[in-house]
Amino acid sequence: MKHVRHFTPSLFLSLVHVCLVQANYAPYFFDNGARSTNGNMALLSLSEDTPVGTHVYTLNGTDPEGDPVTYGLTYEAGSRRYFSVDKNLGNVTLIEELDREKEDEIEVVVSISDGLSTVSEKVRILVMDANDESPEFINTPYIVQVPENAPSSSSIFKIEAVDKDTGSGGSITYFLQNIHANKFTIDRHSGVLRIKTGVTLDYEKSRTHFVVVVAKDGGGKLRGDNKVFSATTTVTVNVEDVQDTPPMFIGTPYYGYVYEDTLAGSEVLTVVALDGDRGKPNSIHYCIVNGDEGSFEISNTTGAISVIKSPNQLKKEVYELKVQASEVSQEGDVSVYAFAMVTIRVVDLNNHPPTFYGENGPQNRFELTMYEHPPEGEILRGLKITVNDSDQGANAKFNLRLVGPGGIFRVVPQTVLNEAQVTIIVENSAAIDYEKFTVLTFKLLAIEVNTPEKFSSTADVVIRLLDTNDNVPKFSSDYYIARIPENSPGGSNVVAVTATDPDSGLWGEVKYSIYGTGADLFLIHPSTGIIYTQPWAVLDAEVNSKYNFYVKAEDTDGKYSLAEVFITVLDVNDHSPEFNENIQEKTMIIGSPVKIEAIDQDAEEPNNIVDYSIMQADPANVFDIDQSTGEIKLKSYIRSLDIIHNITKNKDCIWSVVVQAKDRGSPSFSTTAVLKIDITEETLHKGPMAAFLMQTKDNPMKALGVLAGVMGIMVLITIMISTAMFWRNKRSNKIMPVRRIIKKRQTPQSRAVRMEWLKFKRPSNAAEKFVVEDDAKSLHNENSNNNIQVAPVLPTAPLPPPPPTLAPRGDALGWRVPTVSGSLTPKFINKQLKKRGHGSAHNALVSELKMKFEKRNAAIGEPHI
C-alpha cells in the first residue's frame, strides 16, 4: 500500500510562511509492517465476527520537533463508519458490526497532527470471512413427476444449495433423513436424487412420496468456536400411473336377496369393479360366467344383477353366480379381467307371527283343574297346546316362555322352529299349594328370535287347584302356661289352647284331647280347646302345685300335633300355724333363751312365713320374743333369780306365757298357746357333764342312748387291747419282770380322783334345781403295779347315769366322775343329744379305760413272789 501525501494550498502557504519565518517539520506515522498492531493501519485485516467495542488497532507516529501529536479518522461521504479513534492515544475501536458478505474492504483516512502540520493517509482494511452463513436451497419448491415403471437406480432430480461463506464454510454436502424408510438416495456432492437400487415405484400402493433433504456446510470458526450450519427441504415425488394392474371388485363379498314378493325383472344387487390403474383407468365390461341357471342377468356396463323369474319359479334357496369384469382399452381391445362370486338367497318374508292352537284350532286361553302338590317332573297332560309359525327359515324360529309365579312350572321346548307340541312340567311341587293359591295364572309367550320385527303372541294358562289333606293341625304355641288358685271349684276353666288346620272342609276341622300323667284332674272341650278341672277335682298346692300334660289337636284323617301344658296351682292361705308338741313347758336358764316353733302347712310365701309374739304375760316386762325365730329370753336387766324374786312374789319361778304364731297370708291366720316357763340358774357351768345333764333334762331317753353307746365302745376297745396283749405275750414266751417294767416306766405322781355326782332335787315349786356335791378321793399308786378300777355307777332304770367327764386341764393330776340324781324328761334328752353329740363323754371314758387297762397289764406281768 502506498502512502499518499496531500498538500493543500493552505498547507503550502503555511510551509512557505514557516520557511520564510522559521523552518518547521511535519509529523509522520510509523510504518511497522503488515502484522503490526500499531502504526498507520496499513495492511490491517479483521474477521467479520469481531465483536463491536473491540480495540482493533493503535495509531502511532511522532513529530520531528517533538511536539505532541493527535490522531484522527475520516470516511468518504456516504460510507458507513465502522471505527472510532482516541485522538490523544490513537486507540482504534470497532463501533459497527462487520459483514464480509456485504462489504469485504473498508477505506479509511487516518491523520496525524502536531498542531501546525497535519499528515493524512488513505488505508484499506480487509474484512476476513467467518462461518456465519447457513446453506440455502435454490429454485424451491421441488416437485418431481416420476412414472411408476421408472427403473431402479435411475436419476430423477438434481437438488442445489449455496452457502455465501468461503472455504470450508462455503462447501456443501447432501444427505436424506430417514434413509431406511424411503425408496430414494442422494449423491453427497452433486445433490442428484435417485431411486434406490432394487426398489420400484407402485402407483396403486403409493401415489406420492415426500423426501426430506439436508444440506450441510463444511464448518468453520465463529467467535472462537467451530460451527456447522445446515438446512432442510422437502422434495415431493409424484408417481405417474402406468397401465399394469388388472381390474378390482370393490365391496366384496356380494350378497343379494330375493324375497317372496319380489317381481320378475327387479334388480337384486349391483357389483362394481374398477381399473387397478387409477391414474388413467380403462372402462369395465361385466358378464355372468355361470351359476345363474337362466334366472338372473347382469348389465354389461353398470354391473346391475336382476332376477328374470318370479320367486315361486326359483328352484333353489341359494344361487352362486360367477361374475367377470374385463378392462377395455380406448381402442376397444380387452386386456385383463377379474372374477367375483355373488351369493343370492331366496328369502321368505316374516309376515306370520307364532300362533297357539288347541284341539279345535287357534286358541289363546287354556284351562286345567288339578290337585295340589303334584309330583315334581309330572307333565300337565290335560293341556293340549300346539304352537306354529308359517314363515320359513329364521323367520320361523321363536322362543317359548312362561310368565307368572317363577320356579313352579317350566315349558318344553324353549326354542321352536316352525311348529312344536307345548309341554308344561311341574318344577316345584311345594309351591302348588291350595292354601296359598286356589288359581294359578300364567302367560305363555312365544317371541321370534332373530327377526327385526320380533313378532310374538301370548296365551293364558289357568290352573285351578283342588284341596288335599296336606296340612297338620298346628298349635298357636308349643307350650301353654296357666295358673289356677287352689280353692277354685270343680269345673273351673284353666286355659284355652288353639290349633288351626289350613285345609278346607272336614280336613280343616280340629278335635282336641289331653293325655299324660298330670292330666287326671283336667278335661278339655274337644271343639273349643278350653281346658277345665274335673267336677270332682280338689286342688291343693300343699299336696301338688305343678301339673303338666300333653294336648293333642287331630283332624279327621288322624293327622295331629302336640303341645305341652304347664299348670301351676296357686297357693291360698288356708292353713293356720301349728305349734310343735314341746310347747307346753320349757325350762329357761338365766342367760340362755328358749325357742318355740310353729309350722304353717301352706305351700308358698308369704302364706307359710310365721311371726311370733307374746300376747299375755304376768308380769309383762319379764320376757322378750324374737318375731322371726321364736326365741324367748329374759329382759336384758334380769341376770339372776334374785331380780325375778324382786319383780314378783311367785317364788316357784314357773310362769305361764300366752304366745301367738301368725302367718303373713291374706287373710292372715294365727294360733295361740300357753307356754309354761321354768326359770332357774345354771349352777353346773364348770363341767361339760353338767351341761349335758341340763340339756337332757327333759329327754332321759336321749341320755340313756348316749351312755349305752359310750359303754359299748369302751367294752370293744378293752377286748381289742386284751387280745393284742395276749398274742404278743404268747409269741414272746417270756414273763416280763416287774423291776424291768419299773425301770422303763417312771413312777407317776399320786393322782386324786374326785367323783362328782349330780343330784337333781325337785323343790316344792316344781322347778328343777341342780346341786353339785364333790367327793374327792385320793388314789395313790406308788409301784405302778396295782390296778385301781373305778367302776361306773349303774343307773336305775330307766335313767342311765351320764358319762364321766374329764376335769379341766388345769387339774392335771386328778380327774372326776360326776354322779346324777333326779329325773330327766326323755323328750328333752333326745332333742339335746341331736344337737351336741357325745364327743366329750366318749373321750373321758376312753381315757379312763386306757388307764385301767395299763394297770391290769402291769399286774398280770408282775412275777409272783
GROMACS .gro file of N, CA, C and O in nm, residues 316-350:
model
  140
  316LYS      N    1  -8.413  -7.311  -0.626
  316LYS     CA    2  -8.314  -7.321  -0.518
  316LYS      C    3  -8.332  -7.205  -0.420
  316LYS      O    4  -8.386  -7.102  -0.454
  317GLU      N    5  -8.284  -7.228  -0.298
  317GLU     CA    6  -8.287  -7.121  -0.199
  317GLU      C    7  -8.164  -7.031  -0.210
  317GLU      O    8  -8.171  -6.913  -0.176
  318VAL      N    9  -8.050  -7.087  -0.260
  318VAL     CA   10  -7.927  -7.010  -0.269
  318VAL      C   11  -7.869  -7.030  -0.410
  318VAL      O   12  -7.858  -7.144  -0.457
  319TYR      N   13  -7.828  -6.918  -0.476
  319TYR     CA   14  -7.764  -6.921  -0.609
  319TYR      C   15  -7.626  -6.858  -0.595
  319TYR      O   16  -7.611  -6.752  -0.531
  320GLU      N   17  -7.525  -6.925  -0.653
  320GLU     CA   18  -7.387  -6.874  -0.655
  320GLU      C   19  -7.353  -6.833  -0.799
  320GLU      O   20  -7.340  -6.918  -0.888
  321LEU      N   21  -7.340  -6.702  -0.825
  321LEU     CA   22  -7.311  -6.651  -0.959
  321LEU      C   23  -7.164  -6.613  -0.967
  321LEU      O   24  -7.111  -6.544  -0.876
  322LYS      N   25  -7.097  -6.652  -1.078
  322LYS     CA   26  -6.960  -6.612  -1.103
  322LYS      C   27  -6.962  -6.499  -1.206
  322LYS      O   28  -7.003  -6.519  -1.320
  323VAL      N   29  -6.915  -6.378  -1.163
  323VAL     CA   30  -6.920  -6.258  -1.247
  323VAL      C   31  -6.777  -6.222  -1.286
  323VAL      O   32  -6.686  -6.224  -1.202
  324GLN      N   33  -6.761  -6.186  -1.419
  324GLN     CA   34  -6.631  -6.146  -1.471
  324GLN      C   35  -6.633  -5.997  -1.506
  324GLN      O   36  -6.728  -5.948  -1.567
  325ALA      N   37  -6.521  -5.922  -1.467
  325ALA     CA   38  -6.504  -5.781  -1.502
  325ALA      C   39  -6.378  -5.770  -1.588
  325ALA      O   40  -6.269  -5.810  -1.544
  326SER      N   41  -6.393  -5.715  -1.711
  326SER     CA   42  -6.280  -5.705  -1.806
  326SER      C   43  -6.252  -5.559  -1.838
  326SER      O   44  -6.345  -5.477  -1.846
  327GLU      N   45  -6.119  -5.525  -1.856
  327GLU     CA   46  -6.081  -5.389  -1.896
  327GLU      C   47  -6.087  -5.378  -2.051
  327GLU      O   48  -6.038  -5.468  -2.120
  328VAL      N   49  -6.141  -5.269  -2.098
  328VAL     CA   50  -6.150  -5.243  -2.243
  328VAL      C   51  -6.075  -5.113  -2.270
  328VAL      O   52  -6.108  -5.008  -2.212
  329SER      N   53  -5.972  -5.124  -2.357
  329SER     CA   54  -5.891  -5.006  -2.388
  329SER      C   55  -5.968  -4.910  -2.479
  329SER      O   56  -6.076  -4.943  -2.528
  330GLN      N   57  -5.907  -4.793  -2.499
  330GLN     CA   58  -5.973  -4.694  -2.585
  330GLN      C   59  -5.984  -4.744  -2.728
  330GLN      O   60  -6.071  -4.698  -2.803
  331GLU      N   61  -5.898  -4.836  -2.764
  331GLU     CA   62  -5.906  -4.892  -2.899
  331GLU      C   63  -6.008  -5.006  -2.906
  331GLU      O   64  -6.031  -5.062  -3.014
  332GLY      N   65  -6.071  -5.042  -2.790
  332GLY     CA   66  -6.171  -5.149  -2.791
  332GLY      C   67  -6.114  -5.285  -2.764
  332GLY      O   68  -6.187  -5.385  -2.776
  333ASP      N   69  -5.991  -5.296  -2.728
  333ASP     CA   70  -5.930  -5.425  -2.700
  333ASP      C   71  -5.953  -5.462  -2.552
  333ASP      O   72  -5.942  -5.379  -2.462
  334VAL      N   73  -5.983  -5.589  -2.530
  334VAL     CA   74  -5.997  -5.642  -2.394
  334VAL      C   75  -5.860  -5.690  -2.349
  334VAL      O   76  -5.800  -5.778  -2.412
  335SER      N   77  -5.813  -5.632  -2.243
  335SER     CA   78  -5.678  -5.665  -2.198
  335SER      C   79  -5.681  -5.763  -2.079
  335SER      O   80  -5.660  -5.883  -2.096
  336VAL      N   81  -5.711  -5.716  -1.962
  336VAL     CA   82  -5.707  -5.801  -1.841
  336VAL      C   83  -5.845  -5.806  -1.780
  336VAL      O   84  -5.932  -5.725  -1.810
  337TYR      N   85  -5.868  -5.903  -1.689
  337TYR     CA   86  -6.001  -5.921  -1.629
  337TYR      C   87  -5.983  -5.979  -1.488
  337TYR      O   88  -5.877  -6.027  -1.448
  338ALA      N   89  -6.096  -5.977  -1.411
  338ALA     CA   90  -6.100  -6.032  -1.274
  338ALA      C   91  -6.237  -6.095  -1.253
  338ALA      O   92  -6.333  -6.068  -1.327
  339PHE      N   93  -6.247  -6.185  -1.146
  339PHE     CA   94  -6.371  -6.258  -1.117
  339PHE      C   95  -6.416  -6.227  -0.974
  339PHE      O   96  -6.336  -6.197  -0.883
  340ALA      N   97  -6.549  -6.240  -0.955
  340ALA     CA   98  -6.608  -6.225  -0.821
  340ALA      C   99  -6.728  -6.318  -0.811
  340ALA      O  100  -6.798  -6.342  -0.911
  341MET      N  101  -6.753  -6.373  -0.686
  341MET     CA  102  -6.866  -6.461  -0.660
  341MET      C  103  -6.978  -6.380  -0.597
  341MET      O  104  -6.957  -6.301  -0.505
  342VAL      N  105  -7.099  -6.401  -0.645
  342VAL     CA  106  -7.218  -6.332  -0.594
  342VAL      C  107  -7.314  -6.437  -0.541
  342VAL      O  108  -7.351  -6.530  -0.614
  343THR      N  109  -7.353  -6.423  -0.411
  343THR     CA  110  -7.446  -6.518  -0.348
  343THR      C  111  -7.582  -6.450  -0.340
  343THR      O  112  -7.596  -6.343  -0.281
  344ILE      N  113  -7.682  -6.517  -0.399
  344ILE     CA  114  -7.819  -6.465  -0.396
  344ILE      C  115  -7.906  -6.567  -0.324
  344ILE      O  116  -7.909  -6.685  -0.360
  345ARG      N  117  -7.972  -6.521  -0.219
  345ARG     CA  118  -8.055  -6.609  -0.136
  345ARG      C  119  -8.202  -6.572  -0.157
  345ARG      O  120  -8.238  -6.453  -0.153
  346VAL      N  121  -8.282  -6.676  -0.176
  346VAL     CA  122  -8.427  -6.657  -0.186
  346VAL      C  123  -8.482  -6.657  -0.044
  346VAL      O  124  -8.471  -6.757   0.029
  347VAL      N  125  -8.540  -6.545  -0.002
  347VAL     CA  126  -8.576  -6.522   0.138
  347VAL      C  127  -8.726  -6.516   0.153
  347VAL      O  128  -8.796  -6.450   0.076
  348ASP      N  129  -8.773  -6.589   0.258
  348ASP     CA  130  -8.913  -6.582   0.294
  348ASP      C  131  -8.937  -6.456   0.377
  348ASP      O  132  -8.860  -6.426   0.468
  349LEU      N  133  -9.045  -6.387   0.357
  349LEU     CA  134  -9.077  -6.268   0.435
  349LEU      C  135  -9.135  -6.309   0.570
  349LEU      O  136  -9.210  -6.406   0.582
  350ASN      N  137  -9.099  -6.233   0.672
  350ASN     CA  138  -9.151  -6.260   0.807
  350ASN      C  139  -9.285  -6.189   0.822
  350ASN      O  140  -9.295  -6.079   0.876
   0.00000   0.00000   0.00000
